[in-house]
Amino acid sequence: MKTDLGDLHAFVTVARANGFRDGARLTGTSASGLSEAVRRLETQLGVRLLNRTTRSVAPTEAGQRLLERLGPALNEVEAAIDVVNQFRSGPTGTLRLNVPASVARLVLPSILPGFMAAYPDVRVEIMVEESFVDVITAGCDAGIRYEERLQQDMIAIPIGPRLQRAATAAAPAYLDRHGRPKHPKDLLNHNCIRGRFSSGTIYPWEFERSGKVVTINPSGSLLVQLGGGVDLAVDAAIAGTGVIHLFEDWLRPHLESGALEPILESWWQSFSGPFLYYPGRQLVPAPLRAFIDFVRALPSG
């Protein structure tokens, strides 16, 4: 039984995007075309691969098994085809990166415009999510994460600023009402805006001064999902809801404008910047190779 490679690719696209419209948006095709391809594949295989409702699309058990095997295989096919890029005047194709919201907000804006200007034939797709994923299974060429969340057996290179800090701040009006903390443990008596990862994990707040590390688990009336909910947390802090603890670069515009007031600044903890990581066991696609070379040529921050 000969199966059309395009139909297989359509199924993987829809399954990963959790919908025909989102899949069409990612690939620049039509939702009806993807639907027809998946229907054709299901008919040929004699088994339903996707459960469809008016609100969502999700793989069946058979579809999930097929997706787990097809993802890496199709990535290898694309990498093999990409070999011909070396015969072109420059790389072409798609670069897919899986990154957290902090990288999409604070790191990539200073890198991607220059890269895309240098390589106009490369199309870039950014998948933003906080949870750590297997980049190959997710259909991405590479990921960007911080050191403690890097996957083993991956090649990793520095990208973006090499040193960052976690900043703590609140609206001046909030601090006028509730007082200004003198020590990190004073935050236990404040309304703190917390962030939760998609896994359900709520990380404690860490502070450091003169080699002494203080870890606390403050409480508060607002808990947001990290990633999409961070801007809401910042807006709430500016409105006087409570204390926020976030990347200094994310808060800097509001610190400079006076909308937020820095607190416990001598305790702000520094940490190493993110890394671009990718599997070294397979052929590196030309768009990714170009991006790696571009990043390596940038001045270190």
PDB file of C-alpha atoms in Angstrom:
ATOM      1  CA  MET A   1       0.000   0.000   0.000  1.00  0.00           C
ATOM      2  CA  LYS A   2       1.537   3.265  -1.146  1.00  0.00           C
ATOM      3  CA  THR A   3       0.720   6.277   0.999  1.00  0.00           C
ATOM      4  CA  ASP A   4       1.041   9.846  -0.219  1.00  0.00           C
ATOM      5  CA  LEU A   5       3.765  11.703   1.674  1.00  0.00           C
ATOM      6  CA  GLY A   6       1.756  14.920   1.454  1.00  0.00           C
ATOM      7  CA  ASP A   7      -1.203  13.296   3.212  1.00  0.00           C
ATOM      8  CA  LEU A   8       1.070  12.097   6.008  1.00  0.00           C
ATOM      9  CA  HIS A   9       2.520  15.567   6.365  1.00  0.00           C
ATOM     10  CA  ALA A  10      -0.990  17.057   6.459  1.00  0.00           C
ATOM     11  CA  PHE A  11      -1.976  14.710   9.286  1.00  0.00           C
ATOM     12  CA  VAL A  12       1.130  15.597  11.328  1.00  0.00           C
ATOM     13  CA  THR A  13       0.522  19.314  10.777  1.00  0.00           C
ATOM     14  CA  VAL A  14      -3.104  19.180  11.926  1.00  0.00           C
ATOM     15  CA  ALA A  15      -2.339  16.930  14.906  1.00  0.00           C
ATOM     16  CA  ARG A  16       0.448  19.201  16.133  1.00  0.00           C
ATOM     17  CA  ALA A  17      -1.614  22.363  15.619  1.00  0.00           C
ATOM     18  CA  ASN A  18      -4.717  20.805  17.239  1.00  0.00           C
ATOM     19  CA  GLY A  19      -6.863  22.066  14.419  1.00  0.00           C
ATOM     20  CA  PHE A  20      -7.266  22.415  10.666  1.00  0.00           C
ATOM     21  CA  ARG A  21      -7.382  26.224  10.672  1.00  0.00           C
ATOM     22  CA  ASP A  22      -4.273  26.589  12.820  1.00  0.00           C
ATOM     23  CA  GLY A  23      -2.515  23.982  10.704  1.00  0.00           C
ATOM     24  CA  ALA A  24      -3.444  25.861   7.546  1.00  0.00           C
ATOM     25  CA  ARG A  25      -2.190  29.105   9.063  1.00  0.00           C
ATOM     26  CA  LEU A  26       1.178  27.547   9.883  1.00  0.00           C
ATOM     27  CA  THR A  27       1.659  25.975   6.457  1.00  0.00           C
ATOM     28  CA  GLY A  28       0.091  28.643   4.278  1.00  0.00           C
ATOM     29  CA  THR A  29      -2.410  26.137   2.863  1.00  0.00           C
ATOM     30  CA  SER A  30      -6.187  25.828   3.163  1.00  0.00           C
ATOM     31  CA  ALA A  31      -8.056  24.142   6.010  1.00  0.00           C
ATOM     32  CA  SER A  32     -10.245  22.328   3.488  1.00  0.00           C
ATOM     33  CA  GLY A  33      -7.164  20.978   1.721  1.00  0.00           C
ATOM     34  CA  LEU A  34      -5.747  19.629   4.974  1.00  0.00           C
ATOM     35  CA  SER A  35      -9.117  18.122   5.880  1.00  0.00           C
ATOM     36  CA  GLU A  36      -9.366  16.341   2.547  1.00  0.00           C
ATOM     37  CA  ALA A  37      -5.807  14.996   2.875  1.00  0.00           C
ATOM     38  CA  VAL A  38      -6.472  13.615   6.371  1.00  0.00           C
ATOM     39  CA  ARG A  39      -9.775  12.095   5.248  1.00  0.00           C
ATOM     40  CA  ARG A  40      -8.012  10.466   2.313  1.00  0.00           C
ATOM     41  CA  LEU A  41      -5.345   9.032   4.628  1.00  0.00           C
ATOM     42  CA  GLU A  42      -7.935   7.696   7.081  1.00  0.00           C
ATOM     43  CA  THR A  43      -9.834   6.045   4.252  1.00  0.00           C
ATOM     44  CA  GLN A  44      -6.697   4.407   2.928  1.00  0.00           C
ATOM     45  CA  LEU A  45      -5.617   3.154   6.358  1.00  0.00           C
ATOM     46  CA  GLY A  46      -9.133   2.163   7.397  1.00  0.00           C
ATOM     47  CA  VAL A  47      -8.864   3.792  10.831  1.00  0.00           C
ATOM     48  CA  ARG A  48      -9.833   7.140  12.323  1.00  0.00           C
ATOM     49  CA  LEU A  49      -6.741   9.201  13.147  1.00  0.00           C
ATOM     50  CA  LEU A  50      -8.318  12.391  14.490  1.00  0.00           C
ATOM     51  CA  ASN A  51     -11.294  13.033  16.745  1.00  0.00           C
ATOM     52  CA  ARG A  52     -13.072  16.141  15.477  1.00  0.00           C
ATOM     53  CA  THR A  53     -15.510  18.336  17.373  1.00  0.00           C
ATOM     54  CA  THR A  54     -16.734  21.861  16.693  1.00  0.00           C
ATOM     55  CA  ARG A  55     -14.181  23.144  19.228  1.00  0.00           C
ATOM     56  CA  SER A  56     -11.139  20.932  18.938  1.00  0.00           C
ATOM     57  CA  VAL A  57      -9.224  18.339  16.975  1.00  0.00           C
ATOM     58  CA  ALA A  58      -7.149  15.704  18.778  1.00  0.00           C
ATOM     59  CA  PRO A  59      -5.447  12.445  17.727  1.00  0.00           C
ATOM     60  CA  THR A  60      -7.136   9.154  18.486  1.00  0.00           C
ATOM     61  CA  GLU A  61      -5.010   6.478  20.132  1.00  0.00           C
ATOM     62  CA  ALA A  62      -4.106   5.168  16.672  1.00  0.00           C
ATOM     63  CA  GLY A  63      -3.394   8.701  15.498  1.00  0.00           C
ATOM     64  CA  GLN A  64      -1.135   9.390  18.474  1.00  0.00           C
ATOM     65  CA  ARG A  65       0.870   6.244  17.793  1.00  0.00           C
ATOM     66  CA  LEU A  66       1.247   7.232  14.145  1.00  0.00           C
ATOM     67  CA  LEU A  67       2.219  10.786  15.095  1.00  0.00           C
ATOM     68  CA  GLU A  68       4.965   9.555  17.451  1.00  0.00           C
ATOM     69  CA  ARG A  69       6.554   7.526  14.656  1.00  0.00           C
ATOM     70  CA  LEU A  70       5.933   9.921  11.787  1.00  0.00           C
ATOM     71  CA  GLY A  71       7.285  13.109  13.364  1.00  0.00           C
ATOM     72  CA  PRO A  72      10.956  12.108  13.508  1.00  0.00           C
ATOM     73  CA  ALA A  73      10.692  10.283  10.170  1.00  0.00           C
ATOM     74  CA  LEU A  74       9.321  13.329   8.335  1.00  0.00           C
ATOM     75  CA  ASN A  75      11.975  15.508   9.927  1.00  0.00           C
ATOM     76  CA  GLU A  76      14.610  13.175   8.488  1.00  0.00           C
ATOM     77  CA  VAL A  77      12.964  13.347   5.055  1.00  0.00           C
ATOM     78  CA  GLU A  78      13.010  17.153   5.146  1.00  0.00           C
ATOM     79  CA  ALA A  79      16.644  17.133   6.275  1.00  0.00           C
ATOM     80  CA  ALA A  80      17.570  14.786   3.421  1.00  0.00           C
ATOM     81  CA  ILE A  81      15.832  16.991   0.865  1.00  0.00           C
ATOM     82  CA  ASP A  82      17.501  20.018   2.415  1.00  0.00           C
ATOM     83  CA  VAL A  83      20.888  18.691   1.286  1.00  0.00           C
ATOM     84  CA  VAL A  84      20.276  20.333  -2.096  1.00  0.00           C
ATOM     85  CA  ASN A  85      20.458  23.708  -0.373  1.00  0.00           C
ATOM     86  CA  GLN A  86      24.230  23.566  -0.646  1.00  0.00           C
ATOM     87  CA  PHE A  87      23.835  23.895  -4.422  1.00  0.00           C
ATOM     88  CA  ARG A  88      21.790  27.089  -4.132  1.00  0.00           C
ATOM     89  CA  SER A  89      23.091  30.629  -3.767  1.00  0.00           C
ATOM     90  CA  GLY A  90      21.845  30.594  -0.166  1.00  0.00           C
ATOM     91  CA  PRO A  91      19.794  28.458   2.231  1.00  0.00           C
ATOM     92  CA  THR A  92      16.062  28.179   1.729  1.00  0.00           C
ATOM     93  CA  GLY A  93      13.308  26.418   3.598  1.00  0.00           C
ATOM     94  CA  THR A  94      11.774  26.701   7.055  1.00  0.00           C
ATOM     95  CA  LEU A  95      13.453  27.180  10.429  1.00  0.00           C
ATOM     96  CA  ARG A  96      11.228  26.033  13.309  1.00  0.00           C
ATOM     97  CA  LEU A  97      12.198  27.086  16.840  1.00  0.00           C
ATOM     98  CA  ASN A  98      10.559  26.144  20.138  1.00  0.00           C
ATOM     99  CA  VAL A  99      11.069  28.866  22.754  1.00  0.00           C
ATOM    100  CA  PRO A 100       9.619  30.142  26.049  1.00  0.00           C
ATOM    101  CA  ALA A 101       7.803  33.484  26.181  1.00  0.00           C
ATOM    102  CA  SER A 102      10.773  35.182  27.849  1.00  0.00           C
ATOM    103  CA  VAL A 103      12.984  34.367  24.864  1.00  0.00           C
ATOM    104  CA  ALA A 104      10.321  35.424  22.360  1.00  0.00           C
ATOM    105  CA  ARG A 105       9.952  38.714  24.229  1.00  0.00           C
ATOM    106  CA  LEU A 106      13.505  39.529  25.331  1.00  0.00           C
ATOM    107  CA  VAL A 107      16.001  37.670  23.107  1.00  0.00           C
ATOM    108  CA  LEU A 108      14.706  37.018  19.600  1.00  0.00           C
ATOM    109  CA  PRO A 109      13.594  40.595  18.730  1.00  0.00           C
ATOM    110  CA  SER A 110      17.242  41.678  18.591  1.00  0.00           C
ATOM    111  CA  ILE A 111      18.312  38.643  16.531  1.00  0.00           C
ATOM    112  CA  LEU A 112      15.585  37.577  14.113  1.00  0.00           C
ATOM    113  CA  PRO A 113      15.254  40.784  12.032  1.00  0.00           C
ATOM    114  CA  GLY A 114      18.961  40.734  11.171  1.00  0.00           C
ATOM    115  CA  PHE A 115      18.907  37.014  10.414  1.00  0.00           C
ATOM    116  CA  MET A 116      15.847  37.266   8.174  1.00  0.00           C
ATOM    117  CA  ALA A 117      17.352  40.220   6.320  1.00  0.00           C
ATOM    118  CA  ALA A 118      20.517  38.203   5.728  1.00  0.00           C
ATOM    119  CA  TYR A 119      18.595  35.087   4.616  1.00  0.00           C
ATOM    120  CA  PRO A 120      15.416  36.264   2.854  1.00  0.00           C
ATOM    121  CA  ASP A 121      14.639  32.796   1.480  1.00  0.00           C
ATOM    122  CA  VAL A 122      14.366  31.268   4.957  1.00  0.00           C
ATOM    123  CA  ARG A 123      10.916  31.195   6.546  1.00  0.00           C
ATOM    124  CA  VAL A 124      10.920  31.252  10.368  1.00  0.00           C
ATOM    125  CA  GLU A 125       8.252  29.618  12.542  1.00  0.00           C
ATOM    126  CA  ILE A 126       8.311  30.244  16.305  1.00  0.00           C
ATOM    127  CA  MET A 127       6.466  27.912  18.680  1.00  0.00           C
ATOM    128  CA  VAL A 128       6.109  29.574  22.094  1.00  0.00           C
ATOM    129  CA  GLU A 129       5.528  27.356  25.111  1.00  0.00           C
ATOM    130  CA  GLU A 130       6.881  27.163  28.631  1.00  0.00           C
ATOM    131  CA  SER A 131       7.016  23.400  29.099  1.00  0.00           C
ATOM    132  CA  PHE A 132      10.107  21.584  27.911  1.00  0.00           C
ATOM    133  CA  VAL A 133       9.484  19.499  24.799  1.00  0.00           C
ATOM    134  CA  ASP A 134      11.368  17.078  22.618  1.00  0.00           C
ATOM    135  CA  VAL A 135      12.079  19.400  19.702  1.00  0.00           C
ATOM    136  CA  ILE A 136      12.156  16.561  17.195  1.00  0.00           C
ATOM    137  CA  THR A 137       8.814  15.107  18.271  1.00  0.00           C
ATOM    138  CA  ALA A 138       7.358  18.616  18.269  1.00  0.00           C
ATOM    139  CA  GLY A 139       8.453  19.071  14.664  1.00  0.00           C
ATOM    140  CA  CYS A 140      11.006  21.790  15.430  1.00  0.00           C
ATOM    141  CA  ASP A 141      14.595  22.100  14.271  1.00  0.00           C
ATOM    142  CA  ALA A 142      15.876  23.519  17.538  1.00  0.00           C
ATOM    143  CA  GLY A 143      14.809  24.951  20.863  1.00  0.00           C
ATOM    144  CA  ILE A 144      15.947  27.714  23.168  1.00  0.00           C
ATOM    145  CA  ARG A 145      15.909  27.124  26.906  1.00  0.00           C
ATOM    146  CA  TYR A 146      17.835  28.020  30.016  1.00  0.00           C
ATOM    147  CA  GLU A 147      20.637  25.797  31.258  1.00  0.00           C
ATOM    148  CA  GLU A 148      18.709  23.948  33.936  1.00  0.00           C
ATOM    149  CA  ARG A 149      16.071  22.891  31.385  1.00  0.00           C
ATOM    150  CA  LEU A 150      18.341  21.716  28.566  1.00  0.00           C
ATOM    151  CA  GLN A 151      17.746  18.222  27.265  1.00  0.00           C
ATOM    152  CA  GLN A 152      20.625  15.774  27.473  1.00  0.00           C
ATOM    153  CA  ASP A 153      22.433  14.605  24.340  1.00  0.00           C
ATOM    154  CA  MET A 154      21.892  17.952  22.643  1.00  0.00           C
ATOM    155  CA  ILE A 155      24.367  20.408  21.194  1.00  0.00           C
ATOM    156  CA  ALA A 156      23.935  23.778  22.925  1.00  0.00           C
ATOM    157  CA  ILE A 157      25.340  27.186  22.033  1.00  0.00           C
ATOM    158  CA  PRO A 158      24.831  30.497  23.881  1.00  0.00           C
ATOM    159  CA  ILE A 159      22.281  32.889  22.429  1.00  0.00           C
ATOM    160  CA  GLY A 160      21.334  36.347  23.629  1.00  0.00           C
ATOM    161  CA  PRO A 161      22.589  38.048  26.821  1.00  0.00           C
ATOM    162  CA  ARG A 162      24.892  35.868  28.861  1.00  0.00           C
ATOM    163  CA  LEU A 163      23.783  37.288  32.169  1.00  0.00           C
ATOM    164  CA  GLN A 164      20.266  38.185  33.239  1.00  0.00           C
ATOM    165  CA  ARG A 165      18.630  39.133  36.516  1.00  0.00           C
ATOM    166  CA  ALA A 166      15.338  38.512  38.238  1.00  0.00           C
ATOM    167  CA  ALA A 167      13.830  41.810  39.410  1.00  0.00           C
ATOM    168  CA  THR A 168      11.249  42.468  42.105  1.00  0.00           C
ATOM    169  CA  ALA A 169       8.950  45.476  41.938  1.00  0.00           C
ATOM    170  CA  ALA A 170       5.569  46.918  42.794  1.00  0.00           C
ATOM    171  CA  ALA A 171       3.566  50.045  42.070  1.00  0.00           C
ATOM    172  CA  PRO A 172       4.581  53.018  44.256  1.00  0.00           C
ATOM    173  CA  ALA A 173       0.961  53.356  45.452  1.00  0.00           C
ATOM    174  CA  TYR A 174       0.941  49.717  46.604  1.00  0.00           C
ATOM    175  CA  LEU A 175       4.180  50.215  48.523  1.00  0.00           C
ATOM    176  CA  ASP A 176       2.852  53.421  50.093  1.00  0.00           C
ATOM    177  CA  ARG A 177      -0.095  51.421  51.445  1.00  0.00           C
ATOM    178  CA  HIS A 178       1.690  48.237  52.503  1.00  0.00           C
ATOM    179  CA  GLY A 179       5.264  49.301  53.187  1.00  0.00           C
ATOM    180  CA  ARG A 180       8.557  48.642  51.446  1.00  0.00           C
ATOM    181  CA  PRO A 181      10.207  45.278  52.144  1.00  0.00           C
ATOM    182  CA  LYS A 182      13.698  45.424  53.659  1.00  0.00           C
ATOM    183  CA  HIS A 183      14.410  41.692  53.421  1.00  0.00           C
ATOM    184  CA  PRO A 184      13.107  38.984  51.031  1.00  0.00           C
ATOM    185  CA  LYS A 185      11.255  37.297  53.933  1.00  0.00           C
ATOM    186  CA  ASP A 186       9.198  40.474  54.344  1.00  0.00           C
ATOM    187  CA  LEU A 187       7.458  39.469  51.104  1.00  0.00           C
ATOM    188  CA  LEU A 188       5.661  36.747  53.050  1.00  0.00           C
ATOM    189  CA  ASN A 189       3.477  39.555  54.399  1.00  0.00           C
ATOM    190  CA  HIS A 190       2.737  40.995  50.959  1.00  0.00           C
ATOM    191  CA  ASN A 191       0.321  40.177  48.161  1.00  0.00           C
ATOM    192  CA  CYS A 192       2.627  38.600  45.563  1.00  0.00           C
ATOM    193  CA  ILE A 193       1.696  37.892  41.960  1.00  0.00           C
ATOM    194  CA  ARG A 194       2.796  34.353  41.125  1.00  0.00           C
ATOM    195  CA  GLY A 195       3.346  32.441  37.887  1.00  0.00           C
ATOM    196  CA  ARG A 196       2.637  28.782  37.208  1.00  0.00           C
ATOM    197  CA  PHE A 197       4.058  26.582  34.454  1.00  0.00           C
ATOM    198  CA  SER A 198       1.755  24.439  32.310  1.00  0.00           C
ATOM    199  CA  SER A 199       2.997  21.423  34.283  1.00  0.00           C
ATOM    200  CA  GLY A 200       1.426  22.941  37.391  1.00  0.00           C
ATOM    201  CA  THR A 201       4.775  23.811  38.972  1.00  0.00           C
ATOM    202  CA  ILE A 202       5.021  27.104  40.839  1.00  0.00           C
ATOM    203  CA  TYR A 203       8.673  27.908  41.360  1.00  0.00           C
ATOM    204  CA  PRO A 204       9.778  29.694  44.540  1.00  0.00           C
ATOM    205  CA  TRP A 205      11.342  33.145  44.434  1.00  0.00           C
ATOM    206  CA  GLU A 206      15.109  33.203  44.943  1.00  0.00           C
ATOM    207  CA  PHE A 207      17.213  36.119  46.141  1.00  0.00           C
ATOM    208  CA  GLU A 208      20.958  36.364  46.642  1.00  0.00           C
ATOM    209  CA  ARG A 209      23.333  38.805  48.305  1.00  0.00           C
ATOM    210  CA  SER A 210      26.988  38.378  49.308  1.00  0.00           C
ATOM    211  CA  GLY A 211      26.791  34.679  48.526  1.00  0.00           C
ATOM    212  CA  LYS A 212      23.718  34.134  50.716  1.00  0.00           C
ATOM    213  CA  VAL A 213      20.663  32.689  48.953  1.00  0.00           C
ATOM    214  CA  VAL A 214      17.172  33.177  50.360  1.00  0.00           C
ATOM    215  CA  THR A 215      14.293  31.134  48.903  1.00  0.00           C
ATOM    216  CA  ILE A 216      10.679  31.970  49.684  1.00  0.00           C
ATOM    217  CA  ASN A 217       7.228  30.831  48.621  1.00  0.00           C
ATOM    218  CA  PRO A 218       5.084  33.949  48.948  1.00  0.00           C
ATOM    219  CA  SER A 219       1.326  33.922  48.589  1.00  0.00           C
ATOM    220  CA  GLY A 220      -1.006  36.211  46.721  1.00  0.00           C
ATOM    221  CA  SER A 221      -4.446  36.700  45.239  1.00  0.00           C
ATOM    222  CA  LEU A 222      -3.350  36.450  41.578  1.00  0.00           C
ATOM    223  CA  LEU A 223      -1.820  33.400  39.913  1.00  0.00           C
ATOM    224  CA  VAL A 224      -1.177  33.433  36.138  1.00  0.00           C
ATOM    225  CA  GLN A 225      -0.055  30.875  33.606  1.00  0.00           C
ATOM    226  CA  LEU A 226       3.529  31.633  32.645  1.00  0.00           C
ATOM    227  CA  GLY A 227       3.828  32.575  29.010  1.00  0.00           C
ATOM    228  CA  GLY A 228       0.566  34.091  27.887  1.00  0.00           C
ATOM    229  CA  GLY A 229      -0.350  35.371  31.343  1.00  0.00           C
ATOM    230  CA  VAL A 230       2.821  37.321  32.092  1.00  0.00           C
ATOM    231  CA  ASP A 231       1.675  40.591  30.518  1.00  0.00           C
ATOM    232  CA  LEU A 232      -1.486  40.398  32.624  1.00  0.00           C
ATOM    233  CA  ALA A 233       0.672  39.959  35.735  1.00  0.00           C
ATOM    234  CA  VAL A 234       2.742  43.018  34.824  1.00  0.00           C
ATOM    235  CA  ASP A 235      -0.391  45.100  34.187  1.00  0.00           C
ATOM    236  CA  ALA A 236      -1.821  43.978  37.522  1.00  0.00           C
ATOM    237  CA  ALA A 237       1.366  44.984  39.325  1.00  0.00           C
ATOM    238  CA  ILE A 238       1.281  48.408  37.687  1.00  0.00           C
ATOM    239  CA  ALA A 239      -2.356  48.759  38.794  1.00  0.00           C
ATOM    240  CA  GLY A 240      -1.295  48.166  42.391  1.00  0.00           C
ATOM    241  CA  THR A 241      -2.439  44.559  42.871  1.00  0.00           C
ATOM    242  CA  GLY A 242       0.817  43.386  44.433  1.00  0.00           C
ATOM    243  CA  VAL A 243       4.503  42.546  44.095  1.00  0.00           C
ATOM    244  CA  ILE A 244       5.905  40.997  40.917  1.00  0.00           C
ATOM    245  CA  HIS A 245       9.142  39.004  40.463  1.00  0.00           C
ATOM    246  CA  LEU A 246      10.220  38.699  36.824  1.00  0.00           C
ATOM    247  CA  PHE A 247      13.031  39.162  34.317  1.00  0.00           C
ATOM    248  CA  GLU A 248      14.613  42.575  34.833  1.00  0.00           C
ATOM    249  CA  ASP A 249      14.562  43.222  31.074  1.00  0.00           C
ATOM    250  CA  TRP A 250      10.804  42.563  30.987  1.00  0.00           C
ATOM    251  CA  LEU A 251      10.164  45.072  33.768  1.00  0.00           C
ATOM    252  CA  ARG A 252      12.771  47.662  32.768  1.00  0.00           C
ATOM    253  CA  PRO A 253      10.461  49.957  30.706  1.00  0.00           C
ATOM    254  CA  HIS A 254       8.073  50.193  33.655  1.00  0.00           C
ATOM    255  CA  LEU A 255      10.904  50.707  36.127  1.00  0.00           C
ATOM    256  CA  GLU A 256      12.288  53.525  34.007  1.00  0.00           C
ATOM    257  CA  SER A 257       8.882  55.174  33.602  1.00  0.00           C
ATOM    258  CA  GLY A 258       8.183  54.995  37.323  1.00  0.00           C
ATOM    259  CA  ALA A 259       5.070  52.835  36.891  1.00  0.00           C
ATOM    260  CA  LEU A 260       6.860  50.214  38.979  1.00  0.00           C
ATOM    261  CA  GLU A 261       9.292  50.814  41.818  1.00  0.00           C
ATOM    262  CA  PRO A 262      12.222  48.422  42.324  1.00  0.00           C
ATOM    263  CA  ILE A 263      12.403  46.743  45.720  1.00  0.00           C
ATOM    264  CA  LEU A 264      15.113  44.586  47.320  1.00  0.00           C
ATOM    265  CA  GLU A 265      17.418  45.511  44.426  1.00  0.00           C
ATOM    266  CA  SER A 266      20.562  44.491  46.328  1.00  0.00           C
ATOM    267  CA  TRP A 267      19.048  40.983  46.512  1.00  0.00           C
ATOM    268  CA  TRP A 268      18.271  40.569  42.798  1.00  0.00           C
ATOM    269  CA  GLN A 269      19.710  37.256  41.661  1.00  0.00           C
ATOM    270  CA  SER A 270      21.710  36.894  38.442  1.00  0.00           C
ATOM    271  CA  PHE A 271      21.566  33.788  36.241  1.00  0.00           C
ATOM    272  CA  SER A 272      23.076  32.654  32.967  1.00  0.00           C
ATOM    273  CA  GLY A 273      21.371  33.462  29.685  1.00  0.00           C
ATOM    274  CA  PRO A 274      19.640  30.991  27.361  1.00  0.00           C
ATOM    275  CA  PHE A 275      21.052  28.445  24.936  1.00  0.00           C
ATOM    276  CA  LEU A 276      20.070  27.377  21.447  1.00  0.00           C
ATOM    277  CA  TYR A 277      20.012  23.576  21.437  1.00  0.00           C
ATOM    278  CA  TYR A 278      19.562  21.010  18.696  1.00  0.00           C
ATOM    279  CA  PRO A 279      20.195  17.278  18.139  1.00  0.00           C
ATOM    280  CA  GLY A 280      23.655  16.445  16.916  1.00  0.00           C
ATOM    281  CA  ARG A 281      22.848  12.942  15.780  1.00  0.00           C
ATOM    282  CA  GLN A 282      21.277  13.955  12.473  1.00  0.00           C
ATOM    283  CA  LEU A 283      22.011  16.152   9.502  1.00  0.00           C
ATOM    284  CA  VAL A 284      21.591  19.816  10.420  1.00  0.00           C
ATOM    285  CA  PRO A 285      19.126  21.485   7.991  1.00  0.00           C
ATOM    286  CA  ALA A 286      20.550  24.414   6.027  1.00  0.00           C
ATOM    287  CA  PRO A 287      18.230  27.061   7.607  1.00  0.00           C
ATOM    288  CA  LEU A 288      19.288  25.929  11.090  1.00  0.00           C
ATOM    289  CA  ARG A 289      22.949  25.832  10.096  1.00  0.00           C
ATOM    290  CA  ALA A 290      22.648  29.400   8.810  1.00  0.00           C
ATOM    291  CA  PHE A 291      20.980  30.483  12.062  1.00  0.00           C
ATOM    292  CA  ILE A 292      23.676  28.797  14.167  1.00  0.00           C
ATOM    293  CA  ASP A 293      26.428  30.531  12.197  1.00  0.00           C
ATOM    294  CA  PHE A 294      24.578  33.860  12.464  1.00  0.00           C
ATOM    295  CA  VAL A 295      24.189  33.535  16.250  1.00  0.00           C
ATOM    296  CA  ARG A 296      27.813  32.543  16.718  1.00  0.00           C
ATOM    297  CA  ALA A 297      28.943  35.620  14.790  1.00  0.00           C
ATOM    298  CA  LEU A 298      26.986  37.998  17.029  1.00  0.00           C
ATOM    299  CA  PRO A 299      28.901  39.877  19.728  1.00  0.00           C
ATOM    300  CA  SER A 300      28.422  38.167  23.085  1.00  0.00           C
ATOM    301  CA  GLY A 301      26.184  40.039  25.472  1.00  0.00           C
TER     302      GLY A 301
END
